[in-house]
XYZ file of C-alpha atoms in Angstrom:
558
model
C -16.334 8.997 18.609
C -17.803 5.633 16.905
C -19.891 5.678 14.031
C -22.694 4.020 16.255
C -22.735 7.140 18.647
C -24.554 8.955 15.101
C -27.626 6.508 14.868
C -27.855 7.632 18.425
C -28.794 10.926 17.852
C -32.081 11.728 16.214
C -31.570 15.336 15.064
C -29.152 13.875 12.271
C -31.349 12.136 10.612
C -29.507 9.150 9.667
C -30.740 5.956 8.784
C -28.266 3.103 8.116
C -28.321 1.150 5.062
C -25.669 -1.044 5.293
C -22.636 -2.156 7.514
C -24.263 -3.109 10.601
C -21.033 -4.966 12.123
C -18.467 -2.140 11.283
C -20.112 0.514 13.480
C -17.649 0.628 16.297
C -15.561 2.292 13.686
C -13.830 5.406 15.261
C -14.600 8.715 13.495
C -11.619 11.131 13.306
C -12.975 13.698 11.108
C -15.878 14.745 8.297
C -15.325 15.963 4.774
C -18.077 16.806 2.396
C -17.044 15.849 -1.626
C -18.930 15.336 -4.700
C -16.021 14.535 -6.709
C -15.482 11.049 -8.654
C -12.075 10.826 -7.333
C -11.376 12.024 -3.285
C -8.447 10.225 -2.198
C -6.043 13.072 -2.442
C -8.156 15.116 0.476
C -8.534 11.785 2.553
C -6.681 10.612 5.260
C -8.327 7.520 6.868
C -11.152 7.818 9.334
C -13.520 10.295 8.059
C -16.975 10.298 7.788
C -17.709 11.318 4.644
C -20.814 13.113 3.361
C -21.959 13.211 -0.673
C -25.052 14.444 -2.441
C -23.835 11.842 -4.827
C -23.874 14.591 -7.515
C -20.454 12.583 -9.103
C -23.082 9.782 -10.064
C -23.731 9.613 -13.554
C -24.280 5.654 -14.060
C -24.629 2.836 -11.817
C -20.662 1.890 -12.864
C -19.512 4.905 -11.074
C -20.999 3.257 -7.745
C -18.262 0.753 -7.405
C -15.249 3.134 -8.425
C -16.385 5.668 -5.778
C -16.421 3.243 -2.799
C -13.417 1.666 -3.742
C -11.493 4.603 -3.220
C -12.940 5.458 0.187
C -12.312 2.048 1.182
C -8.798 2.222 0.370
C -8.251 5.190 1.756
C -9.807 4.433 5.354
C -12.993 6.168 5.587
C -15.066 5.283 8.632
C -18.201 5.341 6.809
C -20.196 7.362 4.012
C -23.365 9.468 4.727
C -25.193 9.732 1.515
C -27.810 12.527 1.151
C -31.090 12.020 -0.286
C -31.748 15.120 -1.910
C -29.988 15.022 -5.647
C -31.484 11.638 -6.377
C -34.571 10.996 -4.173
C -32.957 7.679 -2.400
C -29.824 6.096 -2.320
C -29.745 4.233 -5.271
C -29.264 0.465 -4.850
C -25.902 0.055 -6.807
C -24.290 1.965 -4.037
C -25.773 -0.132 -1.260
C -24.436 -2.873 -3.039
C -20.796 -1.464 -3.537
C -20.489 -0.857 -0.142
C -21.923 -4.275 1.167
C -19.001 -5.759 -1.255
C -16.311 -3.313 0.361
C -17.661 -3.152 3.700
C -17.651 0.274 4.331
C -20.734 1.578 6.382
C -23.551 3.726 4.544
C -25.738 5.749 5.949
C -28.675 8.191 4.348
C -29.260 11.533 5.128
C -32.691 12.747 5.103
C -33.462 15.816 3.063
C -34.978 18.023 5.787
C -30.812 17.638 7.478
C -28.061 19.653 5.944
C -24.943 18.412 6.014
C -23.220 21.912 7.752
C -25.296 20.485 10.967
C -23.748 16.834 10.403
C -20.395 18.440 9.936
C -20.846 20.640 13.034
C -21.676 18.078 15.102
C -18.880 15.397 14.396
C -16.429 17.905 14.469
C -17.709 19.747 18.405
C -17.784 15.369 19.185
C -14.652 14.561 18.458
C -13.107 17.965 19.145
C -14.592 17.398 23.048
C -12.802 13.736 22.953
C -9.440 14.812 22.265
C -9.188 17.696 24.423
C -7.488 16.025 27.245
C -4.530 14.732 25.430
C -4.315 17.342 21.868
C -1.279 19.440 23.164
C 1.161 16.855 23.615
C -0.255 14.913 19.987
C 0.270 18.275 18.475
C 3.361 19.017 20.268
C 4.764 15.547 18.649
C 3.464 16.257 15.177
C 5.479 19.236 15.851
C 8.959 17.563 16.509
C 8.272 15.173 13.797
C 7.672 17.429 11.029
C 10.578 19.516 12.164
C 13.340 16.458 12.956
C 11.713 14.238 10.341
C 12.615 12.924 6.671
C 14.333 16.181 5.470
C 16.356 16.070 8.519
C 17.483 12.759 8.750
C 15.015 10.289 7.062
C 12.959 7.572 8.852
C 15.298 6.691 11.659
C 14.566 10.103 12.845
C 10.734 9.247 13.091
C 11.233 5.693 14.849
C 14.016 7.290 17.395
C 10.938 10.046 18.597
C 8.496 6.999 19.004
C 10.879 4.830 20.586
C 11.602 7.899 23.179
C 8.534 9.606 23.117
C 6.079 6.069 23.599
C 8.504 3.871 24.261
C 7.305 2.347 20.996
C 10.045 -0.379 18.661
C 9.457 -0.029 14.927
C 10.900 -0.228 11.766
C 9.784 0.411 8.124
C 9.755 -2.599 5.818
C 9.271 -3.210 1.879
C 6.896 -5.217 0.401
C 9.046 -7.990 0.209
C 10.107 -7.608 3.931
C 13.577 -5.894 3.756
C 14.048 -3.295 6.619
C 14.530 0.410 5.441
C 14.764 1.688 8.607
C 14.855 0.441 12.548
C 15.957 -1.775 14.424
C 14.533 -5.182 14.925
C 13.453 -6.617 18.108
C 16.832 -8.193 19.069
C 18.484 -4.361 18.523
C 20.113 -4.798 14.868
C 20.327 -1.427 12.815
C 18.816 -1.841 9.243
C 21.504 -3.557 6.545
C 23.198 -5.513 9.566
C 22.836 -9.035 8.725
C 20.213 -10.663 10.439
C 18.799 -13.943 9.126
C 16.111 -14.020 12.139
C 14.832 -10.160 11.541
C 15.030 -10.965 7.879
C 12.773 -14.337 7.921
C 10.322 -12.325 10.776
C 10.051 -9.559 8.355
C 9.170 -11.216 5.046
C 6.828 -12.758 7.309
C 5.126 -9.606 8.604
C 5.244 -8.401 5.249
C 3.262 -11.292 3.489
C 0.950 -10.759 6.271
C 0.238 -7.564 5.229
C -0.166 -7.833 2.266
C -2.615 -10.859 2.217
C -4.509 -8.368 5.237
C -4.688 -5.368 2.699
C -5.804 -7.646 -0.408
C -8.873 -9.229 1.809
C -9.801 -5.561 2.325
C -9.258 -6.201 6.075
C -9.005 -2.622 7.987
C -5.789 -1.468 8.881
C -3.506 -1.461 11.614
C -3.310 -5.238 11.158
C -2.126 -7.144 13.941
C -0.050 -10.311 13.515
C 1.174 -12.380 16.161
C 4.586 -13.762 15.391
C 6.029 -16.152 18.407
C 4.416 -14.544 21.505
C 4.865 -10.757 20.203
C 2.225 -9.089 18.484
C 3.104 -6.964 15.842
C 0.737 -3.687 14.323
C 1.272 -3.311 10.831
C -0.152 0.561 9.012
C -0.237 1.004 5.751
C 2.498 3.951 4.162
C 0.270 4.342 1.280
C 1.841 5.765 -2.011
C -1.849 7.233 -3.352
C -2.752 5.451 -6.478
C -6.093 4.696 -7.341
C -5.836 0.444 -7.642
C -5.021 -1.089 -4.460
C -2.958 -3.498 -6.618
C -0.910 -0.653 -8.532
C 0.186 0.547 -5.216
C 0.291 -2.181 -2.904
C 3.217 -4.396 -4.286
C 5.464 -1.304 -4.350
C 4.179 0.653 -0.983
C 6.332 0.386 2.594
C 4.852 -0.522 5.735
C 5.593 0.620 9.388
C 5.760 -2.623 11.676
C 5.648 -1.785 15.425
C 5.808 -4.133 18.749
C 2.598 -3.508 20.723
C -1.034 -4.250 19.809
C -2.697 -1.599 18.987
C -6.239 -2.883 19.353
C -7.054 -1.412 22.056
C -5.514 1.942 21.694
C -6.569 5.505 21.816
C -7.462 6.937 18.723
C -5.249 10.212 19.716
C -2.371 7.558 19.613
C -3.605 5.867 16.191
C -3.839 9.655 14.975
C -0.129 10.023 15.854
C 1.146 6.681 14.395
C -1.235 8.071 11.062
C 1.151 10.897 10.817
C 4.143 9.074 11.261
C 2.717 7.074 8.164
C 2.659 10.318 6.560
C 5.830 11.720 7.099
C 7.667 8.578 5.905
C 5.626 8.544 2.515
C 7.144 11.655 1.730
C 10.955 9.991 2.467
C 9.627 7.457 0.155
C 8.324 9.810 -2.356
C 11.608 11.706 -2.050
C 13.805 8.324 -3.161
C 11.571 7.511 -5.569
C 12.219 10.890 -7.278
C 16.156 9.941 -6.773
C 15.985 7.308 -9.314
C 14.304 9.157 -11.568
C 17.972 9.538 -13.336
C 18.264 6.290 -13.164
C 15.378 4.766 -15.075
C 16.108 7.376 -17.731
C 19.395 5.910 -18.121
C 18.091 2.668 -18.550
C 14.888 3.696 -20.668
C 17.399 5.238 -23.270
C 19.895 2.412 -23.431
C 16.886 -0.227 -23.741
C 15.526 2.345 -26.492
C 18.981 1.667 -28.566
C 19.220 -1.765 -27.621
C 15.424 -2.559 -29.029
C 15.706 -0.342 -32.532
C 19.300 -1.694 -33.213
C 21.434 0.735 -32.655
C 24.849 0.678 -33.504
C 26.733 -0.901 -31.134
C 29.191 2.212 -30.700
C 26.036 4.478 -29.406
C 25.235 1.783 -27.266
C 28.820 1.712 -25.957
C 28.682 5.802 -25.467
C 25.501 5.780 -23.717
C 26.668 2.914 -21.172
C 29.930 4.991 -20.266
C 27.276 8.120 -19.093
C 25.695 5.446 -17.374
C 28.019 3.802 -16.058
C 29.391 6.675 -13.066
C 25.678 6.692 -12.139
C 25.406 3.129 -11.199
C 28.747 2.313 -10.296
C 30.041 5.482 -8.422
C 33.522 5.054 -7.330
C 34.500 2.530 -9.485
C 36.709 3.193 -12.309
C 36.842 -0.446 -14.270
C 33.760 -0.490 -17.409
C 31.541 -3.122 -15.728
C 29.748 -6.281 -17.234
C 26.332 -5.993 -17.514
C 23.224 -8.449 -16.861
C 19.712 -8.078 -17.890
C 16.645 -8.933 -15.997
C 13.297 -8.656 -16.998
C 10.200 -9.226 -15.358
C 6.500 -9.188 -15.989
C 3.453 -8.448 -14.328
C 0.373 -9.425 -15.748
C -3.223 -9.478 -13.820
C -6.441 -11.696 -14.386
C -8.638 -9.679 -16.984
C -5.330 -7.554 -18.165
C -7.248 -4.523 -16.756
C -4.785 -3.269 -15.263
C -0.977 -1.988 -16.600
C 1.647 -4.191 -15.044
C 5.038 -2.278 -16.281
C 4.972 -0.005 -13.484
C 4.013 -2.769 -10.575
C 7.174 -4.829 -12.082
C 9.617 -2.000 -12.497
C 9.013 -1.494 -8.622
C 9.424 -4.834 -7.878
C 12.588 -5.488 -9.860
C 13.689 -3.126 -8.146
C 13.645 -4.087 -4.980
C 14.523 -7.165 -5.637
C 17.446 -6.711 -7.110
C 18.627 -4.521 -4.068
C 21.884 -5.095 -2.406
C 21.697 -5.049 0.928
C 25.181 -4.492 1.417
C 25.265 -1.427 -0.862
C 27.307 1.732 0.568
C 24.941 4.320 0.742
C 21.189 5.617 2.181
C 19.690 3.712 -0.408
C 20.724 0.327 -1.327
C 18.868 0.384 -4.474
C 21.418 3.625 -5.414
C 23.266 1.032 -8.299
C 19.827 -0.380 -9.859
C 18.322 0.904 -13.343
C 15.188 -0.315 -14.423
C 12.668 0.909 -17.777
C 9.315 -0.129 -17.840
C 7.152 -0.489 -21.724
C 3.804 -2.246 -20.983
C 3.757 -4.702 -18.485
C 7.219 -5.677 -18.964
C 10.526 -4.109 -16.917
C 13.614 -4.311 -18.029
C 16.967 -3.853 -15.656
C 20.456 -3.192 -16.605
C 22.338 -4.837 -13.384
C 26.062 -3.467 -13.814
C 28.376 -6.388 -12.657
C 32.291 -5.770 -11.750
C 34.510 -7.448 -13.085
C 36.492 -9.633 -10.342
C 39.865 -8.833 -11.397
C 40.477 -4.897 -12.689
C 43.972 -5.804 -14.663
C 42.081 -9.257 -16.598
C 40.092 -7.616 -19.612
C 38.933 -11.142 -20.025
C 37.694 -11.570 -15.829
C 34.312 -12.910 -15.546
C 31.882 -11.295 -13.152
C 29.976 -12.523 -10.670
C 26.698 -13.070 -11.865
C 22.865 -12.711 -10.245
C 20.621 -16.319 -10.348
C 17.396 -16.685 -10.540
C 17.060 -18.868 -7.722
C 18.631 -16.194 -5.738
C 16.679 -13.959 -6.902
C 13.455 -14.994 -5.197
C 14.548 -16.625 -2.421
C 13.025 -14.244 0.465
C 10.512 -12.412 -1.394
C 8.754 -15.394 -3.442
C 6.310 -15.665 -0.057
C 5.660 -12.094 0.916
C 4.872 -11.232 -2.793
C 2.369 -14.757 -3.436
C 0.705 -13.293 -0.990
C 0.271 -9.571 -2.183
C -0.791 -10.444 -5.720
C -3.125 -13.747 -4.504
C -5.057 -15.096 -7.085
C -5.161 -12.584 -9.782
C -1.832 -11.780 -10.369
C 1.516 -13.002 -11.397
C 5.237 -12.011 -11.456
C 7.672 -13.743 -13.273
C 11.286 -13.101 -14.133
C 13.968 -14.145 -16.589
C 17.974 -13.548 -15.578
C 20.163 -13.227 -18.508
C 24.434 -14.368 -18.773
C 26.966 -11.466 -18.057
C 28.156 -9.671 -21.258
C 31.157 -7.810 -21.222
C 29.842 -5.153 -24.167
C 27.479 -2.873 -25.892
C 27.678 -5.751 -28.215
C 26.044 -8.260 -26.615
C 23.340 -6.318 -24.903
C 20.749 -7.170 -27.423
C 21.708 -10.977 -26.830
C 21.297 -10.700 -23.267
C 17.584 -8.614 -23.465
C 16.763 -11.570 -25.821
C 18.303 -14.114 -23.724
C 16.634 -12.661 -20.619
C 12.976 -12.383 -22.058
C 13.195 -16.104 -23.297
C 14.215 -17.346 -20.036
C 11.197 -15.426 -18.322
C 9.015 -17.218 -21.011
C 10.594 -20.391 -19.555
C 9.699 -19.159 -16.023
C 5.707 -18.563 -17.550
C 5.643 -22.004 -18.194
C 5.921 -22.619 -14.891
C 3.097 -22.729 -11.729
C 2.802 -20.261 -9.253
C 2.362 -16.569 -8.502
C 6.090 -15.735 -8.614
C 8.540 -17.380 -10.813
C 11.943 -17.046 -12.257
C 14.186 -18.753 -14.694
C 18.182 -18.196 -15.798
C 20.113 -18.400 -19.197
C 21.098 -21.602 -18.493
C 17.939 -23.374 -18.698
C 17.646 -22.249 -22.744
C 17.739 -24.341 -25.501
C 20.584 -23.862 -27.881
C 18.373 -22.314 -30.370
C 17.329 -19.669 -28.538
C 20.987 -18.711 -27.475
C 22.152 -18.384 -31.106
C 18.824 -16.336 -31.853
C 20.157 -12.985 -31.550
C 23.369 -13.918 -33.837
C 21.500 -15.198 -36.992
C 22.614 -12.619 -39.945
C 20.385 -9.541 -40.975
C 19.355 -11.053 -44.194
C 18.304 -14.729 -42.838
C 16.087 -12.646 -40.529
C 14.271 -10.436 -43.320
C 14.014 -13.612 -45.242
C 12.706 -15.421 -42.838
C 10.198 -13.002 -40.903
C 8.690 -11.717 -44.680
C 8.079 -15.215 -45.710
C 5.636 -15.637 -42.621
C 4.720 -12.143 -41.031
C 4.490 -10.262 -44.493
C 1.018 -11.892 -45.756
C -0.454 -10.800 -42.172
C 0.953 -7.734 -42.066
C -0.214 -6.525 -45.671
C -3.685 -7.994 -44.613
C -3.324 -5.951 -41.535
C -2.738 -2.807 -43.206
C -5.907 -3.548 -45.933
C -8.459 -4.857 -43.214
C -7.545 -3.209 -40.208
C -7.666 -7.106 -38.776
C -5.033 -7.044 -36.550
C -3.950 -10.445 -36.871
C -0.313 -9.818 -35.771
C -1.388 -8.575 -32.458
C -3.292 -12.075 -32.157
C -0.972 -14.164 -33.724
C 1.782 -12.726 -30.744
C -1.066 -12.904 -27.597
C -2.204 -16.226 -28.615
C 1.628 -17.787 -28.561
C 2.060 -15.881 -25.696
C -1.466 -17.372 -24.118
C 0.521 -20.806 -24.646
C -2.339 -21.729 -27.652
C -5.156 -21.351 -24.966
C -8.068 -20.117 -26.370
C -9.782 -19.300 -23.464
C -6.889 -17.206 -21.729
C -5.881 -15.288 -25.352
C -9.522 -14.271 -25.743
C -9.423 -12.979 -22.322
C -6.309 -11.087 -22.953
C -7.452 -9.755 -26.168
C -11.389 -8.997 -24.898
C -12.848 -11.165 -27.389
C -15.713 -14.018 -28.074
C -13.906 -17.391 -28.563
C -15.106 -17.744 -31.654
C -13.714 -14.363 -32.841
C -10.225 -15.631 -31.940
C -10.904 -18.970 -34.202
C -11.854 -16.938 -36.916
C -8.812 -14.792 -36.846
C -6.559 -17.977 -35.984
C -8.140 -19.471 -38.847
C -7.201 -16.263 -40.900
C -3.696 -16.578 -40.195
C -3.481 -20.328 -41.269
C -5.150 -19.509 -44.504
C -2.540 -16.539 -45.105
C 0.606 -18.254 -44.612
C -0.427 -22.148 -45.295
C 0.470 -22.920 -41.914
C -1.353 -24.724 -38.595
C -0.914 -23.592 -35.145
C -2.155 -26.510 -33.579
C 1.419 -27.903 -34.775
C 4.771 -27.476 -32.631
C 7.056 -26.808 -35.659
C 4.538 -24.200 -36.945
C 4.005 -22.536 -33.566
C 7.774 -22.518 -33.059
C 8.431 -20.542 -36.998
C 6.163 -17.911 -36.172
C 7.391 -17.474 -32.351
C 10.910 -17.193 -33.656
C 9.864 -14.710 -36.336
C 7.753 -12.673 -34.159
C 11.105 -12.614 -32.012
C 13.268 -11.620 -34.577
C 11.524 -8.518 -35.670
């Protein structure tokens, strides 16, 4: 049924408040909720009914229709008993998310709403609900557990005569065929460019808060793209990292018993998802320890023991100790209200996925750790010859790096996000692991410096300075670091000033005022003040180069 068909019928005692143009919304279902946070019981297409009892100030408006909008409602029904009238700030919230709201008079109980959606759409589906429930059937039995996705896309290719295949974010097929009948991991330059393509496409769809399936035209096929949502709260926290089932038809114009079934497929693959992500759980301890030792200096003997656990993990089958490469990469959003650690260590990686990997998982060699909203991957590298102790390996470039995703992922964090990436040399050693984390965060500083959304820069593009940073004796360090961090750091631990923590977001703000103060959540003048602090401390003035460059060096060497 549409929501329209409700206005329709006087006994329910509706009147709509908002979302005039979204009515031919199809309703699949009702669910009644006065929790703050839903989206666990939702499933996309409800109509759902509140008393609004999880409203305790107008703030809570926005957070509450943000979450039925991302999950897929068809509309909300809110009921006027608990407050008298539907309070403005949620009119407003769902004008700005474009989700439908409706207000139910107090003289209507919701159980007669309820009973009345559910005998409607119950009547619709009649016709055709054994064989959708017959197929839900066969998928749940044949599907992830019993041979992943390519079990689910052979039943819709034989049962609807449906073509489809699960992509990244960045556009890399997990599972599927493309159109022109290769398997996923066969090369395929064409299926590769067509699904970065439909990729960026979705994700600029899902970021405009356009409703899904979304349906892309690419040559004279149309593509549907839904949504295998991962369940976090931010679209952004879950977007950049969620998979996406692409199929060949249009499905504007199709029954919602057959958008019900492609729902579930949705379903069933987020659980093969969920099931891989738990796979490299191992994994990112792995790396979380070793970057742990690396950070607090540990001796490079632990480091060394550590790497050898590690080392069957990500390189099973091979029996040479690999070199090692560092990437790190960094999220950061407008406003810095959200964490970005966790979008990044998603999106490193699948970037750094080898496509030619032996395996179910290509991503089966790849450790990253995540610490604020920086990630940090430990790429083991080969060495080309197994009898030459002195072989170099073949290395990962930046350029490489970002080749196909750099459009697909623009696109998913738009205007209020940014990636960017720094790619370290190959080390041969526990040794030079805290080189190559140092190396690799001053090349993604390099990359910062650079426009656009997504960016990446390699150890070659340092200055010689920064390559000899990690090397400069233990003493020289202390003696250099006390001389300009100690007078901040004892006025710190007096004043409770914090000056350190601004001293490190205004370098890494590039000396803007504007942006640091953003970062930090502070008046401008708050930030001069404390700038001004740090000056008088030390004797030194960060409008100069040779100043800003002392204290970025001794920030880094702490």
């Amino acid at each position: 049924m549409r929501l329209r068909a409700l206005l329709d019928t006087d006994s329910l005692g509706l009147r709509l408040l908002g979302g005039e143009d979204e009515l031919d919304r199809t309703v699949r279902g009702v669910m009644t909720t006065d929790l703050r946070d839903p989206s666990r019981y939702l499933n996309g297409g409800e109509l759902v009914l509140s008393g609004l009892a999880w409203r305790r100030e107008p703030e809570d408006s926005e957070n509450f229709v943000r979450i039925l909008a991302t999950a897929g409602v068809a509309g909300l029904a809110a009921g006027e008993a608990e407050l008298g009238s539907v309070p403005e700030d949620l009119v407003l919230a769902c004008a700005r998310h474009r989700l439908p709201l409706f207000s139910v008079s107090e003289a209507v109980s919701f159980a007669s709403i309820t009973e009345y959606v559910v005998r409607q759409v119950s009547g619709e589906r009649a016709g055709d609900l054994a064989a959708v429930v017959d197929r839900h059937r066969r998928l749940m039995t044949s599907g992830p557990a019993g041979g992943g996705p390519e079990v689910v896309l052979d039943l819709l290719g034989s049962d609807l005569d449906l073509a489809a295949w699960v992509l990244s974010p960045t556009g890399r097929r997990i599972a599927g065929a493309t159109p022109g009948g290769e398997a996923a991991g066969a090369e395929d330059t064409a299926g590769t460019a067509d699904g970065a393509r439909l990729a960026g496409e979705h994700l600029a769809a899902a970021r405009s808060g356009r409703r899904s399936p979304h349906r892309v035209l690419l040559g004279n096929t149309t593509y549907s793209l839904f949504p295998i949502r991962s369940g976090g709260r931010d679209l952004r926290e879950t977007l950049l990292s969620d998979w996406l089932l692409a199929v060949e038809a249009d499905a504007g114009d199709w029954p919602a018993e057959r958008l019900d079934l492609l729902h579930g497929v949705t379903q069933l693959i987020a659980v093969e998802r969920d099931r891989r992500d738990a796979a490299r759980t191992v994994r990112r301890r792995l790396a979380q320890e070793v970057l742990e030792l690396v950070q607090t200096g540990a001796p490079p003997a632990e480091i060394a023991a550590r790497l050898r656990v590690a080392a069957p993990v990500l390189l099973p089958g091979l029996g040479t100790a690999p070199h090692w490469q560092v990437v790190v990469a960094r999220v950061e959003w407008e406003g810095g209200d959200l964490p970005g650690g966790p979008v990044a260590q998603s999106l490193l990686e699948e970037i750094l996925v080898d496509p030619g990997a032996a395996g179910p998982d290509p991503a089966d060699r790849i450790a990253v750790a995540h610490t604020g909203d920086e990630a940090v991957a430990l790429v083991p590298l080969p060495a080309l010859h197994d009898d030459d102790s002195d072989a170099k390996a073949e290395g990962l470039h930046a350029g490489a790096l970002l080749a196909a995703v750099q459009e697909p992922l623009s696109r998913g964090l738009a205007d209020d996000g940014r990636l960017t990436l720094g790619v370290s040399a190959a080390v041969h050693s526990a040794e030079g692991l805290r080189g190559a984390l140092e190396e690799a965060r001053h090349a993604r500083r390099v990359a910062a410096a650079r426009p656009g959304a997504v960016c990446a820069a390699g150890h070659e593009e340092l200055a010689s300075h920064v390559l000899l940073l990690p090397f400069v004796p233990d003493d020289v360090r202390r003696a250099f670091t006390a001389r300009l961090l100690d007078p901040l750091r004892d006025y710190d631990r007096r004043h409770r000033a914090e000056l350190i923590p601004t001293l490190e977001a205004f370098l890494d703000s590039d000396g803007s005022w504007t942006r640091c103060a953003g970062r930090l959540h502070l008046h401008v003048n708050t930030l001069r003040y404390r700038v001004g602090r740090i000056e008088q401390l030390t004797g030194r003035d960060l409008s100069r180069l040779e100043d800003k460059l002392d204290f970025f060096l001794a920030l880094r060497m702490t």
